Every structure is written in structure tokens, then in C-alpha cells.
Amino acid sequence: MAAHGAAIQQHKQGLSNGMLGFILFLSSEVMFFGGLFAAYFIARADVPPGPDGIASWPPDYLLSAEKIAAGVKFELNFPLTLIATIILILSSVTIQIGVFQIQKGRRSGMIWWFFVSIVLGLVFLSIQMYDYSQLPFRSGDTIFGTTFYTLTGFHGAHVAGGIIFMIVIMMRAMGGQFSADRHEAVEACSFYWHFVDIVWIALFTTLYIVG
């Protein structure tokens, strides 16, 4: 009853300063990625026309003869990236299950599901690194290569940050922290991971489907 009363009191008080600050941080991240997406679409809209007078994307015709002779071409590995996307979406499901577990006071369940989410996040990063090594173009190959690696690279860095965040939360839980009425940091971590997931879905749609 005491724990339930504390939870009700916390709900009445609204957001804590820490959670409010974290939400503001996420808002700044939304603006950051919004700027990157804007730069991508501006670059796409401003690409000069090719020899036939038509602008296309990716702009293969902007590659130099030396690049073309070296085998540079704008081809993306859609099947592999689709698998990575499914894995990242699945990790959002597992981390949310972890949140549900701690909301019920099941700390061990939360730890297990966070561990699964960390593994899935690492698999996603591994696939991305492998994909980078196999792509037939680099960041310096026209504006397309620059924007592609900038967008996916910054997202990968945020995935790595989210994995570190989850590890910290999991270690704190293993140390006996968090309970059914005190788990704000756990929810903050899940918010960040869901944000990373949503950004990737937008990137995947923009670069691999619409692009």
C-alpha cells in the first residue's frame, strides 16, 4: 500500500526535473536529425542535370571516369539492410517488455530483456559495419555518398550510445536499483531507444525505398 501511495504521489507531481531535461534532450536530437534530413533533401533537389538534361538520384553521372573505371557505383544492399531494420524494430519490442517487467517489480525480468535488446543492438551495428565494407562507393563519391554516410553514420553513433545507455541501466539494476515505483531511468532509456528506432525507419524509407 505504501509503494502504491508513493507511486500515486509521484504521478500527481508530474514529470521530474530529470525526465523533463531528458525530454528536452530528445527534442534537440529530433531537431538535429531534422537538419540532416533537410540537408539530404536539399542536396537531392539541387543535384545538377545529367548529359541528357535530366537530374536523377543517385547522380551516377557525376562520378568521374576514374571512379567508374574503379567500379564505383551507387548500389545499396536492400535485403541485408531490411534484416537489420527488422532486428532493430524487434529490439524496441524487447526493451519495452523490459520496462513492463520493472513496472511489475520484476527486476530480473527487466535485466534479461535489456540484455536481449543490447545483443540485438550490437547485431544491428555489426550488420551496418559489414554493409559499409561491402558498399561499392565511399563518402567522397559525390553528394550522394556524403549524405548517405553522414545520415547512417550519425545514426550508428546514436545506436552505440543507446547500447551504452542500456548497459549502464542493466548494471544499475543488477546492483539492486529500480523497483515498481522507482524506474524513471529505465523508461528514459526506452524512450531514447524508441527514438533511435523511429529515426532508422525514416532513414530506411528515405534511402532504401524512396531513394
Coordinates of N, CA and C in Angstrom, one line a residue:
M1 N 0.8 -1.2 0.0 CA 0.0 0.0 0.0 C 0.9 1.3 0.0
A2 N 2.0 1.2 0.8 CA 2.8 2.4 0.9 C 3.5 2.7 -0.5
A3 N 3.9 1.6 -1.2 CA 4.5 1.8 -2.5 C 3.5 2.3 -3.5
H4 N 2.3 1.8 -3.4 CA 1.2 2.3 -4.3 C 0.9 3.7 -4.0
G5 N 0.9 4.1 -2.8 CA 0.7 5.5 -2.4 C 1.8 6.4 -2.9
A6 N 3.0 5.9 -2.9 CA 4.2 6.7 -3.4 C 4.1 6.9 -4.9
A7 N 3.6 5.8 -5.5 CA 3.5 5.9 -7.0 C 2.4 6.9 -7.4
I8 N 1.3 6.9 -6.6 CA 0.3 7.9 -6.9 C 0.7 9.3 -6.7
Q9 N 1.5 9.5 -5.6 CA 2.0 10.8 -5.3 C 3.0 11.3 -6.4
Q10 N 3.8 10.4 -6.9 CA 4.8 10.7 -7.9 C 4.0 11.1 -9.2
H11 N 2.9 10.4 -9.5 CA 2.1 10.7 -10.7 C 1.5 12.1 -10.6
K12 N 1.0 12.4 -9.4 CA 0.4 13.7 -9.2 C 1.4 14.8 -9.3
Q13 N 2.7 14.6 -9.0 CA 3.7 15.6 -9.1 C 4.1 15.9 -10.5
G14 N 3.8 15.0 -11.4 CA 4.1 15.1 -12.8 C 5.5 14.7 -13.1
L15 N 6.1 15.3 -14.2 CA 7.5 14.9 -14.6 C 8.5 15.4 -13.6
S16 N 9.5 14.6 -13.3 CA 10.6 15.1 -12.5 C 11.5 16.0 -13.4
N17 N 12.4 16.7 -12.7 CA 13.3 17.6 -13.4 C 14.2 16.8 -14.4
G18 N 14.6 15.6 -13.9 CA 15.5 14.8 -14.7 C 14.8 14.3 -16.0
M19 N 13.5 13.8 -15.9 CA 12.8 13.4 -17.0 C 12.5 14.5 -18.0
L20 N 12.2 15.7 -17.4 CA 11.9 16.9 -18.2 C 13.1 17.2 -19.0
G21 N 14.3 17.2 -18.4 CA 15.5 17.5 -19.0 C 15.8 16.5 -20.1
F22 N 15.5 15.2 -19.9 CA 15.7 14.2 -20.9 C 14.8 14.4 -22.1
I23 N 13.6 14.8 -21.9 CA 12.7 15.0 -23.0 C 13.2 16.2 -23.8
L24 N 13.7 17.2 -23.1 CA 14.3 18.4 -23.9 C 15.5 17.9 -24.7
F25 N 16.3 17.0 -24.1 CA 17.4 16.5 -24.9 C 16.9 15.7 -26.1
L26 N 15.9 14.9 -26.0 CA 15.4 14.2 -27.1 C 14.8 15.2 -28.2
S27 N 14.2 16.3 -27.7 CA 13.7 17.3 -28.6 C 14.9 17.9 -29.5
S28 N 16.0 18.1 -28.8 CA 17.2 18.6 -29.5 C 17.7 17.6 -30.5
E29 N 17.6 16.3 -30.2 CA 18.0 15.3 -31.1 C 17.1 15.2 -32.3
V30 N 15.8 15.4 -32.1 CA 14.9 15.5 -33.2 C 15.2 16.6 -34.2
M31 N 15.6 17.8 -33.6 CA 16.0 18.9 -34.5 C 17.3 18.6 -35.2
F32 N 18.2 17.9 -34.5 CA 19.5 17.5 -35.1 C 19.3 16.7 -36.4
F33 N 18.5 15.6 -36.2 CA 18.3 14.7 -37.3 C 17.4 15.4 -38.4
G34 N 16.5 16.3 -37.9 CA 15.7 17.0 -38.9 C 16.6 17.9 -39.8
G35 N 17.6 18.4 -39.2 CA 18.6 19.2 -40.0 C 19.3 18.3 -41.0
L36 N 19.7 17.1 -40.6 CA 20.4 16.2 -41.5 C 19.4 15.8 -42.6
F37 N 18.2 15.5 -42.3 CA 17.2 15.1 -43.4 C 17.0 16.3 -44.3
A38 N 16.9 17.5 -43.8 CA 16.7 18.6 -44.6 C 17.9 18.8 -45.6
A39 N 19.1 18.6 -45.1 CA 20.3 18.7 -45.9 C 20.3 17.7 -47.0
Y40 N 19.8 16.5 -46.7 CA 19.7 15.4 -47.7 C 18.8 15.8 -48.8
F41 N 17.6 16.3 -48.5 CA 16.6 16.6 -49.5 C 16.9 17.8 -50.3
I42 N 17.6 18.8 -49.6 CA 18.1 19.9 -50.4 C 19.2 19.5 -51.4
A43 N 20.1 18.6 -51.0 CA 21.1 18.1 -51.9 C 20.5 17.4 -53.0
R44 N 19.5 16.6 -52.7 CA 18.8 15.8 -53.8 C 18.1 16.8 -54.8
A45 N 17.4 17.8 -54.2 CA 16.7 18.8 -55.1 C 17.6 19.6 -56.0
D46 N 18.9 19.9 -55.4 CA 19.8 20.8 -56.2 C 20.8 20.0 -57.0
V47 N 20.7 18.7 -57.2 CA 21.6 18.0 -58.0 C 21.6 18.4 -59.4
P48 N 22.7 18.7 -60.1 CA 22.7 19.2 -61.5 C 22.2 18.1 -62.4
P49 N 21.6 18.5 -63.5 CA 21.1 17.6 -64.5 C 22.3 16.8 -65.2
G50 N 22.0 15.7 -65.7 CA 23.0 14.8 -66.4 C 23.1 15.3 -67.8
P51 N 23.9 14.5 -68.6 CA 24.1 14.8 -70.0 C 22.8 14.9 -70.8
D52 N 21.8 14.1 -70.4 CA 20.6 14.1 -71.1 C 19.7 15.3 -70.7
G53 N 20.2 16.1 -69.8 CA 19.4 17.2 -69.3 C 18.4 16.9 -68.2
I54 N 18.5 15.7 -67.7 CA 17.6 15.2 -66.6 C 18.4 14.9 -65.4
A55 N 17.9 15.5 -64.2 CA 18.6 15.2 -62.9 C 18.0 13.9 -62.4
S56 N 18.9 13.0 -61.9 CA 18.4 11.8 -61.3 C 19.2 11.6 -60.0
W57 N 18.6 10.7 -59.2 CA 19.2 10.4 -57.9 C 19.2 8.9 -57.7
P58 N 20.3 8.3 -57.3 CA 21.6 8.9 -57.1 C 22.2 9.4 -58.4
P59 N 23.1 10.4 -58.4 CA 23.6 11.0 -59.6 C 24.9 10.3 -60.1
D60 N 24.6 9.1 -60.7 CA 25.8 8.3 -61.2 C 26.6 9.1 -62.2
Y61 N 26.0 10.0 -63.0 CA 26.7 10.8 -64.0 C 27.7 11.8 -63.4
L62 N 27.7 12.0 -62.1 CA 28.6 12.9 -61.5 C 29.9 12.2 -61.2
L63 N 30.0 10.9 -61.3 CA 31.2 10.2 -61.0 C 32.2 10.4 -62.1
S64 N 33.4 10.5 -61.7 CA 34.5 10.7 -62.7 C 34.8 9.4 -63.5
A65 N 35.4 9.5 -64.6 CA 35.8 8.4 -65.4 C 36.6 7.4 -64.6
E66 N 37.5 8.0 -63.8 CA 38.4 7.1 -63.0 C 37.6 6.3 -61.9
K67 N 36.6 7.0 -61.3 CA 35.7 6.3 -60.4 C 34.9 5.2 -61.0
I68 N 34.4 5.5 -62.2 CA 33.6 4.4 -62.9 C 34.5 3.3 -63.3
A69 N 35.7 3.6 -63.7 CA 36.7 2.5 -64.1 C 37.1 1.7 -62.9
A70 N 37.1 2.3 -61.7 CA 37.4 1.6 -60.5 C 36.3 0.8 -59.9
G71 N 35.1 0.8 -60.6 CA 34.0 0.0 -60.2 C 33.0 0.7 -59.2
V72 N 33.2 2.0 -59.0 CA 32.3 2.8 -58.1 C 30.9 2.9 -58.7
K73 N 29.9 2.5 -58.0 CA 28.5 2.6 -58.4 C 27.6 2.7 -57.2
F74 N 26.5 3.4 -57.4 CA 25.6 3.6 -56.3 C 24.6 2.5 -56.2
E75 N 25.0 1.4 -55.5 CA 24.1 0.3 -55.2 C 24.0 0.0 -53.7
L76 N 22.8 -0.1 -53.2 CA 22.6 -0.4 -51.8 C 22.1 -1.8 -51.6
N77 N 22.5 -2.4 -50.5 CA 22.2 -3.8 -50.2 C 20.8 -3.8 -49.5
F78 N 19.7 -3.8 -50.2 CA 18.4 -3.7 -49.6 C 18.1 -4.9 -48.7
P79 N 18.3 -6.2 -49.2 CA 17.9 -7.3 -48.4 C 18.6 -7.3 -47.0
L80 N 19.9 -7.1 -47.0 CA 20.7 -7.1 -45.8 C 20.2 -6.0 -44.8
T81 N 20.0 -4.8 -45.4 CA 19.5 -3.7 -44.5 C 18.1 -3.9 -44.0
L82 N 17.3 -4.6 -44.8 CA 15.9 -4.9 -44.3 C 16.0 -5.9 -43.1
I83 N 16.9 -6.8 -43.1 CA 17.1 -7.7 -42.0 C 17.6 -6.9 -40.8
A84 N 18.5 -6.0 -41.0 CA 19.0 -5.1 -39.9 C 17.8 -4.3 -39.3
T85 N 16.9 -3.8 -40.2 CA 15.8 -3.0 -39.8 C 14.8 -3.8 -38.9
I86 N 14.6 -5.0 -39.3 CA 13.7 -5.9 -38.6 C 14.3 -6.2 -37.2
I87 N 15.6 -6.4 -37.1 CA 16.3 -6.6 -35.9 C 16.2 -5.4 -34.9
L88 N 16.3 -4.2 -35.5 CA 16.2 -3.0 -34.7 C 14.8 -2.8 -34.2
I89 N 13.8 -3.1 -35.0 CA 12.4 -2.9 -34.6 C 12.2 -4.0 -33.5
L90 N 12.7 -5.2 -33.6 CA 12.5 -6.2 -32.6 C 13.1 -5.8 -31.3
S91 N 14.3 -5.1 -31.3 CA 14.9 -4.6 -30.1 C 14.0 -3.6 -29.4
S92 N 13.2 -2.8 -30.1 CA 12.3 -1.9 -29.5 C 11.2 -2.6 -28.7
V93 N 10.8 -3.8 -29.3 CA 9.8 -4.6 -28.6 C 10.4 -5.2 -27.3
T94 N 11.6 -5.7 -27.4 CA 12.2 -6.3 -26.2 C 12.5 -5.3 -25.1
I95 N 13.0 -4.1 -25.4 CA 13.2 -3.2 -24.4 C 12.0 -2.7 -23.7
Q96 N 10.9 -2.6 -24.5 CA 9.6 -2.3 -23.9 C 9.1 -3.3 -23.0
I97 N 9.3 -4.6 -23.3 CA 9.0 -5.7 -22.4 C 9.7 -5.5 -21.1
G98 N 11.0 -5.1 -21.2 CA 11.8 -4.9 -20.0 C 11.2 -3.8 -19.1
V99 N 10.7 -2.8 -19.7 CA 10.0 -1.7 -19.0 C 8.8 -2.3 -18.3
F100 N 8.0 -3.1 -19.0 CA 6.8 -3.7 -18.4 C 7.2 -4.5 -17.2
Q101 N 8.3 -5.2 -17.3 CA 8.8 -6.1 -16.2 C 9.1 -5.3 -15.0
I102 N 9.8 -4.2 -15.1 CA 10.2 -3.4 -13.9 C 8.9 -2.7 -13.3
Q103 N 8.0 -2.4 -14.2 CA 6.7 -1.8 -13.7 C 6.0 -2.7 -12.8
K104 N 6.2 -4.0 -13.0 CA 5.6 -5.0 -12.2 C 6.5 -5.4 -11.0
G105 N 7.7 -4.8 -10.9 CA 8.6 -5.1 -9.8 C 9.5 -6.3 -10.1
R106 N 9.5 -6.7 -11.3 CA 10.4 -7.9 -11.7 C 11.7 -7.4 -12.3
R107 N 12.6 -7.2 -11.4 CA 13.9 -6.6 -11.8 C 14.7 -7.6 -12.6
S108 N 14.7 -8.9 -12.3 CA 15.4 -9.9 -13.0 C 14.9 -10.0 -14.5
G109 N 13.6 -9.9 -14.6 CA 13.0 -9.9 -16.0 C 13.4 -8.7 -16.8
M110 N 13.5 -7.5 -16.1 CA 14.0 -6.3 -16.8 C 15.4 -6.5 -17.3
I111 N 16.2 -7.1 -16.4 CA 17.6 -7.3 -16.8 C 17.8 -8.2 -18.0
W112 N 17.0 -9.3 -18.0 CA 17.1 -10.2 -19.1 C 16.7 -9.6 -20.4
W113 N 15.6 -8.8 -20.4 CA 15.1 -8.2 -21.7 C 16.0 -7.1 -22.1
F114 N 16.6 -6.4 -21.2 CA 17.6 -5.4 -21.6 C 18.8 -6.0 -22.2
F115 N 19.2 -7.2 -21.7 CA 20.3 -7.9 -22.2 C 20.0 -8.3 -23.7
V116 N 18.8 -8.8 -23.9 CA 18.4 -9.2 -25.3 C 18.5 -8.0 -26.2
S117 N 18.0 -6.8 -25.7 CA 18.0 -5.6 -26.5 C 19.4 -5.2 -26.9
I118 N 20.3 -5.3 -25.9 CA 21.7 -5.0 -26.2 C 22.3 -5.8 -27.2
V119 N 22.0 -7.1 -27.2 CA 22.6 -8.1 -28.2 C 22.0 -7.7 -29.5
L120 N 20.7 -7.4 -29.6 CA 20.1 -7.1 -30.9 C 20.7 -5.8 -31.5
G121 N 21.0 -4.8 -30.6 CA 21.6 -3.6 -31.0 C 23.0 -3.8 -31.5
L122 N 23.7 -4.7 -30.9 CA 25.1 -5.0 -31.4 C 25.0 -5.7 -32.7
V123 N 24.0 -6.6 -32.9 CA 23.9 -7.3 -34.2 C 23.6 -6.2 -35.3
F124 N 22.7 -5.3 -35.0 CA 22.4 -4.2 -35.9 C 23.7 -3.5 -36.3
L125 N 24.5 -3.1 -35.4 CA 25.7 -2.3 -35.7 C 26.7 -3.2 -36.5
S126 N 26.8 -4.5 -36.1 CA 27.7 -5.4 -36.9 C 27.2 -5.5 -38.3
I127 N 25.9 -5.6 -38.6 CA 25.4 -5.6 -40.0 C 25.8 -4.3 -40.7
Q128 N 25.6 -3.2 -40.0 CA 25.9 -1.9 -40.6 C 27.4 -1.8 -41.0
M129 N 28.2 -2.2 -40.1 CA 29.7 -2.1 -40.4 C 30.0 -3.1 -41.6
Y130 N 29.4 -4.2 -41.6 CA 29.7 -5.2 -42.7 C 29.2 -4.5 -44.0
D131 N 28.0 -3.9 -43.9 CA 27.4 -3.3 -45.1 C 28.3 -2.2 -45.6
Y132 N 28.9 -1.4 -44.7 CA 29.8 -0.3 -45.1 C 31.0 -0.9 -45.9
S133 N 31.5 -2.1 -45.4 CA 32.7 -2.7 -46.0 C 32.4 -3.2 -47.4
Q134 N 31.1 -3.5 -47.7 CA 30.8 -4.1 -49.0 C 30.2 -3.1 -50.0
L135 N 29.8 -1.9 -49.6 CA 29.3 -0.9 -50.5 C 30.3 -0.5 -51.5
P136 N 29.9 -0.4 -52.8 CA 30.8 0.0 -53.9 C 31.1 1.5 -54.0
F137 N 30.8 2.3 -53.0 CA 31.0 3.7 -53.0 C 31.4 4.2 -51.6
R138 N 32.0 5.3 -51.5 CA 32.5 5.9 -50.3 C 31.9 7.3 -50.1
S139 N 32.2 7.9 -48.9 CA 31.6 9.1 -48.6 C 32.0 10.3 -49.5
G140 N 33.2 10.1 -50.2 CA 33.6 11.2 -51.0 C 33.1 11.1 -52.5
D141 N 32.3 10.1 -52.7 CA 31.8 9.8 -54.1 C 30.5 10.6 -54.3
T142 N 30.6 11.9 -54.7 CA 29.5 12.8 -55.0 C 28.7 13.1 -53.7
I143 N 27.8 14.0 -53.9 CA 27.0 14.4 -52.7 C 26.1 13.3 -52.2
F144 N 25.8 12.3 -53.0 CA 25.0 11.2 -52.5 C 25.8 10.4 -51.5
G145 N 27.1 10.1 -51.8 CA 27.9 9.3 -50.9 C 28.1 10.1 -49.6
T146 N 28.2 11.4 -49.7 CA 28.4 12.2 -48.5 C 27.2 12.2 -47.6
T147 N 26.0 12.4 -48.2 CA 24.8 12.5 -47.3 C 24.5 11.1 -46.8
F148 N 24.7 10.1 -47.6 CA 24.4 8.7 -47.2 C 25.2 8.3 -45.9
Y149 N 26.5 8.5 -46.0 CA 27.3 8.1 -44.9 C 27.1 9.0 -43.7
T150 N 26.8 10.3 -43.9 CA 26.6 11.2 -42.8 C 25.3 10.8 -42.0
L151 N 24.2 10.5 -42.8 CA 23.0 10.2 -42.1 C 23.1 8.8 -41.4
T152 N 23.6 7.8 -42.1 CA 23.7 6.5 -41.5 C 24.8 6.4 -40.4
G153 N 25.8 7.2 -40.6 CA 26.9 7.2 -39.6 C 26.5 7.8 -38.3
F154 N 25.8 9.0 -38.4 CA 25.4 9.6 -37.1 C 24.3 8.7 -36.4
H155 N 23.5 8.1 -37.2 CA 22.5 7.2 -36.6 C 23.2 6.0 -35.9
G156 N 24.3 5.5 -36.6 CA 25.0 4.4 -35.9 C 25.7 4.8 -34.6
A157 N 26.1 6.1 -34.6 CA 26.7 6.6 -33.4 C 25.7 6.7 -32.2
H158 N 24.5 7.0 -32.6 CA 23.4 7.1 -31.6 C 23.0 5.7 -31.2
V159 N 23.0 4.7 -32.1 CA 22.8 3.3 -31.7 C 23.8 2.9 -30.6
A160 N 25.1 3.2 -30.9 CA 26.1 2.8 -30.0 C 25.9 3.5 -28.6
G161 N 25.5 4.8 -28.6 CA 25.2 5.5 -27.4 C 24.0 4.8 -26.7
G162 N 23.0 4.4 -27.4 CA 21.9 3.7 -26.8 C 22.3 2.4 -26.1
I163 N 23.2 1.7 -26.8 CA 23.7 0.4 -26.2 C 24.4 0.7 -24.9
I164 N 25.2 1.7 -24.9 CA 26.0 2.1 -23.6 C 25.0 2.4 -22.6
F165 N 23.9 3.2 -22.9 CA 22.9 3.6 -22.0 C 22.2 2.4 -21.4
M166 N 21.9 1.4 -22.2 CA 21.2 0.2 -21.7 C 22.2 -0.6 -20.8
I167 N 23.4 -0.7 -21.2 CA 24.4 -1.4 -20.3 C 24.5 -0.8 -18.9
V168 N 24.5 0.6 -18.9 CA 24.5 1.3 -17.6 C 23.3 1.0 -16.8
I169 N 22.1 1.0 -17.4 CA 20.9 0.7 -16.7 C 20.8 -0.7 -16.2
M170 N 21.3 -1.6 -17.1 CA 21.3 -3.0 -16.7 C 22.2 -3.3 -15.5
M171 N 23.4 -2.6 -15.5 CA 24.3 -2.8 -14.4 C 23.8 -2.2 -13.1
R172 N 23.1 -1.1 -13.2 CA 22.5 -0.5 -12.0 C 21.4 -1.4 -11.5
A173 N 20.6 -2.0 -12.4 CA 19.6 -3.0 -12.0 C 20.2 -4.2 -11.3
M174 N 21.3 -4.7 -11.8 CA 22.0 -5.8 -11.2 C 22.5 -5.4 -9.8
G175 N 22.8 -4.1 -9.6 CA 23.2 -3.7 -8.3 C 22.1 -3.5 -7.3
G176 N 20.8 -3.8 -7.7 CA 19.7 -3.7 -6.8 C 18.9 -2.4 -6.9
Q177 N 19.2 -1.6 -7.9 CA 18.4 -0.4 -8.1 C 17.2 -0.7 -8.9
F178 N 16.3 0.3 -8.9 CA 15.0 0.2 -9.6 C 14.0 -0.7 -9.0
S179 N 12.7 -0.3 -9.0 CA 11.6 -1.0 -8.4 C 10.4 -0.6 -9.2
A180 N 9.2 -1.2 -8.7 CA 8.0 -0.9 -9.4 C 7.6 0.6 -9.4
D181 N 8.0 1.3 -8.3 CA 7.7 2.7 -8.2 C 8.8 3.6 -8.4
R182 N 10.0 3.1 -8.7 CA 11.2 3.9 -8.9 C 12.0 3.3 -10.1
H183 N 11.6 3.7 -11.3 CA 12.3 3.2 -12.5 C 12.3 4.2 -13.6
E184 N 12.4 5.5 -13.3 CA 12.4 6.6 -14.3 C 13.5 6.5 -15.3
A185 N 14.7 6.1 -14.8 CA 15.8 6.0 -15.7 C 15.6 4.9 -16.8
V186 N 14.9 3.8 -16.3 CA 14.6 2.7 -17.2 C 13.7 3.2 -18.4
E187 N 12.7 3.9 -18.0 CA 11.8 4.5 -19.0 C 12.5 5.5 -19.9
A188 N 13.4 6.3 -19.4 CA 14.1 7.2 -20.2 C 15.0 6.5 -21.2
C189 N 15.6 5.4 -20.8 CA 16.4 4.6 -21.7 C 15.6 4.0 -22.8
S190 N 14.4 3.6 -22.5 CA 13.5 3.0 -23.5 C 13.0 4.1 -24.5
F191 N 12.8 5.3 -24.0 CA 12.4 6.4 -24.9 C 13.5 6.7 -25.9
Y192 N 14.7 6.7 -25.4 CA 15.8 7.0 -26.3 C 15.9 5.9 -27.4
W193 N 15.8 4.7 -27.0 CA 15.9 3.6 -27.9 C 14.8 3.6 -28.9
H194 N 13.6 3.9 -28.5 CA 12.5 4.0 -29.4 C 12.7 5.1 -30.4
F195 N 13.3 6.2 -30.0 CA 13.7 7.4 -30.8 C 14.7 6.9 -31.9
V196 N 15.7 6.2 -31.5 CA 16.7 5.7 -32.4 C 16.0 4.8 -33.4
D197 N 15.1 4.0 -33.0 CA 14.4 3.1 -33.9 C 13.6 3.9 -34.9
I198 N 12.8 4.9 -34.5 CA 12.0 5.7 -35.4 C 12.8 6.4 -36.4
V199 N 14.0 6.9 -36.0 CA 14.9 7.6 -36.9 C 15.4 6.7 -38.0
W200 N 15.7 5.4 -37.6 CA 16.2 4.5 -38.6 C 15.1 4.1 -39.6
I201 N 13.9 4.0 -39.1 CA 12.8 3.6 -40.0 C 12.6 4.8 -41.1
A202 N 12.8 6.0 -40.6 CA 12.7 7.2 -41.5 C 13.9 7.1 -42.5
L203 N 15.1 6.8 -42.0 CA 16.3 6.7 -42.8 C 16.1 5.6 -43.9
F204 N 15.7 4.4 -43.4 CA 15.5 3.3 -44.3 C 14.5 3.6 -45.4
T205 N 13.4 4.2 -45.0 CA 12.4 4.6 -46.0 C 13.0 5.6 -47.0
T206 N 13.7 6.6 -46.5 CA 14.2 7.7 -47.4 C 15.3 7.2 -48.3
L207 N 16.3 6.4 -47.8 CA 17.4 6.0 -48.5 C 17.2 4.7 -49.4
Y208 N 16.5 3.8 -48.8 CA 16.4 2.5 -49.5 C 15.1 2.2 -50.2
I209 N 14.0 3.0 -49.9 CA 12.7 2.7 -50.5 C 12.4 3.9 -51.5
V210 N 12.3 5.1 -50.9 CA 12.0 6.3 -51.7 C 13.2 6.6 -52.6
G211 N 14.4 6.6 -52.0 CA 15.6 6.9 -52.8 C 15.8 5.9 -54.0

